[in-house]
Structure formats: C-alpha cells, structure tokens
Amino acid sequence: MVPPQPLVLIRCYRIPFSTNVERVSLAAGHKGLEIEWIDVAPDDRSPVEAVSGQPLVPVLVAGDEVVSDSPRILDWLEERFPAPPLLPRDPVRRAEVQIFADWFNRVWKRFPNAIDHGTGDPAEHAAEMRRAVERFEALLSGRDYLCGEFGLADVTAFPFLKYASLGLQAGDTDSFHAVLAGQLPLRPDSPLHAWVARVDARPRG
Ligand SMILES: N[C@@H](CCC(=O)N[C@@H](CS)C(=O)NCC(=O)O)C(=O)O
C-alpha cells in the first residue's frame, strides 16, 4: 500500500556527509515520505540557528513545527507517519529496539567521539568499539537487520557503522568519520558487510 502523503511540506536542513542527517533520510525513505532538503554550508550555520536556536543539523521544519536532534526527529516521523513503522507494535519488542537506540546514542557514540576529541585513553575507546562490533555481529546472526525487521535500530546505527565497510567517501574530510573508518576493523566474512549493503540499498527521503 502506498503510504499517505503528508499534509504539510516537510523540510530538513542538512550539511554534506552528515551521519545524523542520513538517519532522517533513511527513515523518510522507509515511510515513503519526500523531504525538501535545505543545504547549508558547514561553516555558516546562521540559517539553522535562525530557525532552531542551535547550530546542529538535522533540523526538520513542518508547518509551524521545528524539530532538532535526530532521535527526536525520528520519533516525530514515527508519530506523524506510523506506517510503515520504524518500531515494532509489540510493546516488549518496541522497548528492546528503543533500548538499543538509546545505548547507541548515549554509550556507543561516546567512544569514537572521545577519540576524535582526544579525551581519555584512545586504546581503551578503540577496544570498546571492537567489543561493540562483536555485539552488532551477534545481533545479525541468522537475520537481516539489527533487531529483526528493518527499523529504528538500523536507521540509528547505519550512518555510523557503514564506515566499517564502505570507508570514507571521496571529499569527506570530517575527522569523526575518519575515526569511524579507522577504528571499526571487520573480518571479510563479517555479517556487517552484508547488512551495510542491504541498508544502503534502501530508499532515502
Ligand atoms: N544529537 C544531534 C547531533 C547533531 C550533530 O552533531 N550534527 C552534526 C552533523 S552529523 C553537526 O551539525 N555538526 C556540526 C558541528 O558540530 O559544528 C543529532 O542526533 O541530531
């Protein structure tokens, strides 16, 4: 079934190569939503600040609603356009997926960020990232997506974990992305390679 089209135009501010922007694009693609992207220069966030009061992208604008922070934008999309869903209907499965996304955002992301910012012991952070790779691989044992069906877990993690398989794109000079590309070594037979290819082939909004 074709998903219903939104009654209001959905706009979203972005910069090139943004991981958090790609989450929104994957979620919108899954829901069959078209987004009007507003490209801003990475070194001039004044349009983003003017609309949202803070400088980071993504920022979604729909009618008089302005939503910043990718997890909040994903929640907004799920609430406004529930089908097809990013979260399982079953409350237990739903909570499990939400716990994965929270762990990814609040715990996992701290390690590459700390390496990028030069805080703490880089060897310890790198070891944490390698341990997490084993967890992602275990989640993909015998199934195509991190929590079973494609959804919030994949949308949340893919833009970061893709660097393990795809490396840096030409023209991407973001030092955080270089950390991701350098600190997530994968075995050639890691199931993360096939997962990255599978998610990368999905539609974008
Ligand atoms: N928690 C925010 C973080 C947003 C964020 O860090 N955005 C990056 C792009 S992926 C950005 O705008 N970085 C520019 C900067 O730090 O100046 C989210 O998930 O949307």
XYZ file of C-alpha atoms and ligand atoms in Angstrom:
225
model
C 0.000 0.000 0.000
C 1.280 3.496 -0.838
C 1.830 5.449 2.407
C -0.355 8.564 2.773
C 1.366 11.760 1.739
C 1.903 14.431 4.410
C -0.493 17.356 4.518
C 2.365 19.746 5.122
C 5.647 20.042 3.307
C 8.494 18.522 5.312
C 11.744 20.430 5.051
C 15.044 19.471 6.591
C 18.319 21.367 6.938
C 21.447 19.378 6.143
C 25.188 19.541 5.540
C 27.162 17.124 3.313
C 28.169 13.718 4.765
C 26.159 14.203 7.973
C 25.527 10.928 9.826
C 22.590 12.298 11.782
C 21.000 13.721 8.629
C 21.281 10.315 6.949
C 19.166 8.817 9.745
C 16.316 11.138 8.786
C 16.751 10.386 5.094
C 16.586 6.599 5.682
C 13.553 6.898 7.965
C 11.712 9.117 5.471
C 12.577 6.741 2.616
C 11.197 3.810 4.598
C 7.945 5.691 5.133
C 7.685 6.834 1.518
C 7.995 10.493 2.543
C 9.591 13.123 0.381
C 11.703 15.702 2.135
C 12.639 19.062 0.727
C 16.295 19.352 1.727
C 17.796 22.715 2.548
C 21.563 22.612 2.068
C 23.578 24.800 4.403
C 27.304 25.478 4.349
C 29.098 23.559 7.127
C 30.916 26.757 8.154
C 27.836 29.001 8.189
C 25.040 27.696 10.404
C 23.193 31.002 10.628
C 20.113 29.683 8.741
C 19.954 26.672 11.097
C 20.373 28.858 14.170
C 17.744 31.271 12.918
C 15.139 28.535 12.560
C 16.008 26.305 15.544
C 18.075 28.345 18.014
C 21.017 25.916 17.791
C 23.617 25.187 15.116
C 23.473 21.416 14.550
C 21.764 19.541 11.729
C 19.408 17.857 11.062
C 16.592 20.291 11.773
C 13.145 19.391 10.485
C 10.517 22.022 9.729
C 6.894 21.127 9.010
C 4.343 23.948 9.108
C 4.986 25.753 12.375
C 6.801 22.811 13.955
C 10.604 22.849 14.236
C 12.354 19.722 15.491
C 16.102 19.351 16.029
C 18.163 16.325 17.213
C 17.911 13.213 15.044
C 16.377 10.862 17.688
C 13.626 13.425 18.311
C 13.076 13.834 14.562
C 12.775 10.044 14.156
C 10.204 9.989 16.993
C 8.311 12.807 15.287
C 8.243 10.951 11.949
C 7.068 7.740 13.645
C 4.299 9.561 15.489
C 3.075 11.519 12.452
C 3.530 8.760 9.878
C 3.175 5.476 11.755
C 3.013 3.250 8.657
C 5.218 1.590 7.717
C 6.624 1.601 11.240
C 10.166 2.067 12.487
C 9.233 0.375 15.760
C 7.548 -2.982 16.420
C 3.913 -2.827 17.580
C 4.540 -5.313 20.385
C 5.425 -3.245 23.487
C 8.193 -5.606 24.629
C 9.914 -5.684 21.239
C 9.359 -1.948 20.943
C 11.123 -1.294 24.251
C 14.027 -3.561 23.203
C 14.561 -1.583 19.994
C 14.326 1.733 21.883
C 16.901 0.496 24.403
C 19.266 -0.403 21.539
C 18.880 3.082 20.008
C 19.410 4.786 23.371
C 22.526 2.680 24.055
C 23.876 3.519 20.614
C 23.311 7.246 21.077
C 24.293 7.609 24.728
C 27.002 4.948 25.128
C 28.445 3.687 21.832
C 28.842 7.130 20.240
C 30.917 8.352 23.181
C 33.893 6.168 22.190
C 34.509 7.452 18.633
C 33.651 10.967 19.827
C 36.260 10.738 22.610
C 38.900 9.503 20.148
C 38.025 12.366 17.809
C 38.194 14.924 20.639
C 41.394 13.443 22.095
C 39.891 12.813 25.536
C 40.670 9.756 27.682
C 42.637 6.712 26.576
C 42.273 6.145 22.820
C 43.332 2.484 23.107
C 40.544 1.823 25.629
C 37.973 3.568 23.434
C 39.147 1.574 20.406
C 38.845 -1.665 22.406
C 35.263 -0.713 23.357
C 34.470 -0.124 19.696
C 35.879 -3.547 18.739
C 33.842 -5.224 21.508
C 30.728 -3.489 20.218
C 31.385 -4.811 16.698
C 31.053 -8.331 18.145
C 27.672 -7.356 19.595
C 26.435 -5.933 16.285
C 27.569 -9.118 14.547
C 25.745 -11.249 17.128
C 22.560 -9.221 16.567
C 22.832 -10.055 12.857
C 23.265 -13.807 13.366
C 20.614 -15.511 11.261
C 18.695 -12.313 10.474
C 18.916 -9.406 8.061
C 18.524 -6.424 10.385
C 19.827 -5.492 13.840
C 16.559 -6.061 15.677
C 14.865 -8.435 13.198
C 12.736 -6.216 10.957
C 14.267 -3.102 9.369
C 13.614 -0.157 11.646
C 14.874 2.311 14.223
C 17.972 0.292 15.193
C 19.223 0.154 11.598
C 18.382 3.791 10.852
C 20.172 4.867 14.039
C 23.345 2.812 13.581
C 23.858 2.560 9.807
C 25.177 6.078 9.111
C 27.988 5.429 11.621
C 28.723 1.712 11.129
C 28.717 1.990 7.336
C 32.252 3.414 7.547
C 33.460 -0.021 8.696
C 32.501 -1.497 5.355
C 32.478 1.409 2.896
C 35.283 3.562 4.296
C 35.400 7.321 3.713
C 33.606 8.787 0.711
C 35.609 10.968 -1.659
C 35.527 14.550 -0.398
C 34.594 13.651 3.206
C 37.157 15.402 5.401
C 35.277 15.079 8.723
C 37.740 13.831 11.360
C 34.967 11.958 13.215
C 34.208 9.971 10.072
C 37.930 9.153 9.726
C 37.799 7.705 13.275
C 34.821 5.557 12.287
C 36.565 4.379 9.114
C 39.773 3.604 11.007
C 38.524 2.084 14.263
C 35.972 -0.468 13.096
C 38.041 -3.241 11.519
C 35.833 -6.008 10.122
C 36.663 -9.588 9.121
C 35.973 -10.153 5.407
C 33.131 -12.529 6.390
C 31.601 -10.182 8.988
C 27.793 -10.058 8.627
C 28.090 -6.282 8.982
C 29.288 -6.052 5.357
C 26.072 -7.618 4.015
C 23.958 -5.554 6.433
C 25.627 -2.315 5.278
C 24.960 -3.246 1.627
C 21.338 -4.183 2.480
C 20.580 -0.936 4.331
C 22.483 1.172 1.791
C 20.204 -0.172 -0.958
C 17.069 1.085 0.805
C 15.181 4.193 -0.344
C 16.018 7.651 1.004
C 13.626 10.521 1.512
N 22.359 14.973 18.756
C 22.298 15.595 17.464
C 23.704 15.823 16.973
C 23.687 16.599 15.679
C 25.063 16.776 15.129
O 26.085 16.596 15.820
N 25.095 17.129 13.852
C 26.334 17.280 13.178
C 26.259 16.689 11.784
S 26.091 14.929 11.848
C 26.656 18.730 13.044
O 25.793 19.552 12.754
N 27.934 19.032 13.266
C 28.468 20.333 13.063
C 29.237 20.863 14.185
O 29.486 20.142 15.167
O 29.577 22.035 14.106
C 21.518 14.720 16.494
O 21.469 13.490 16.689
O 20.925 15.253 15.548
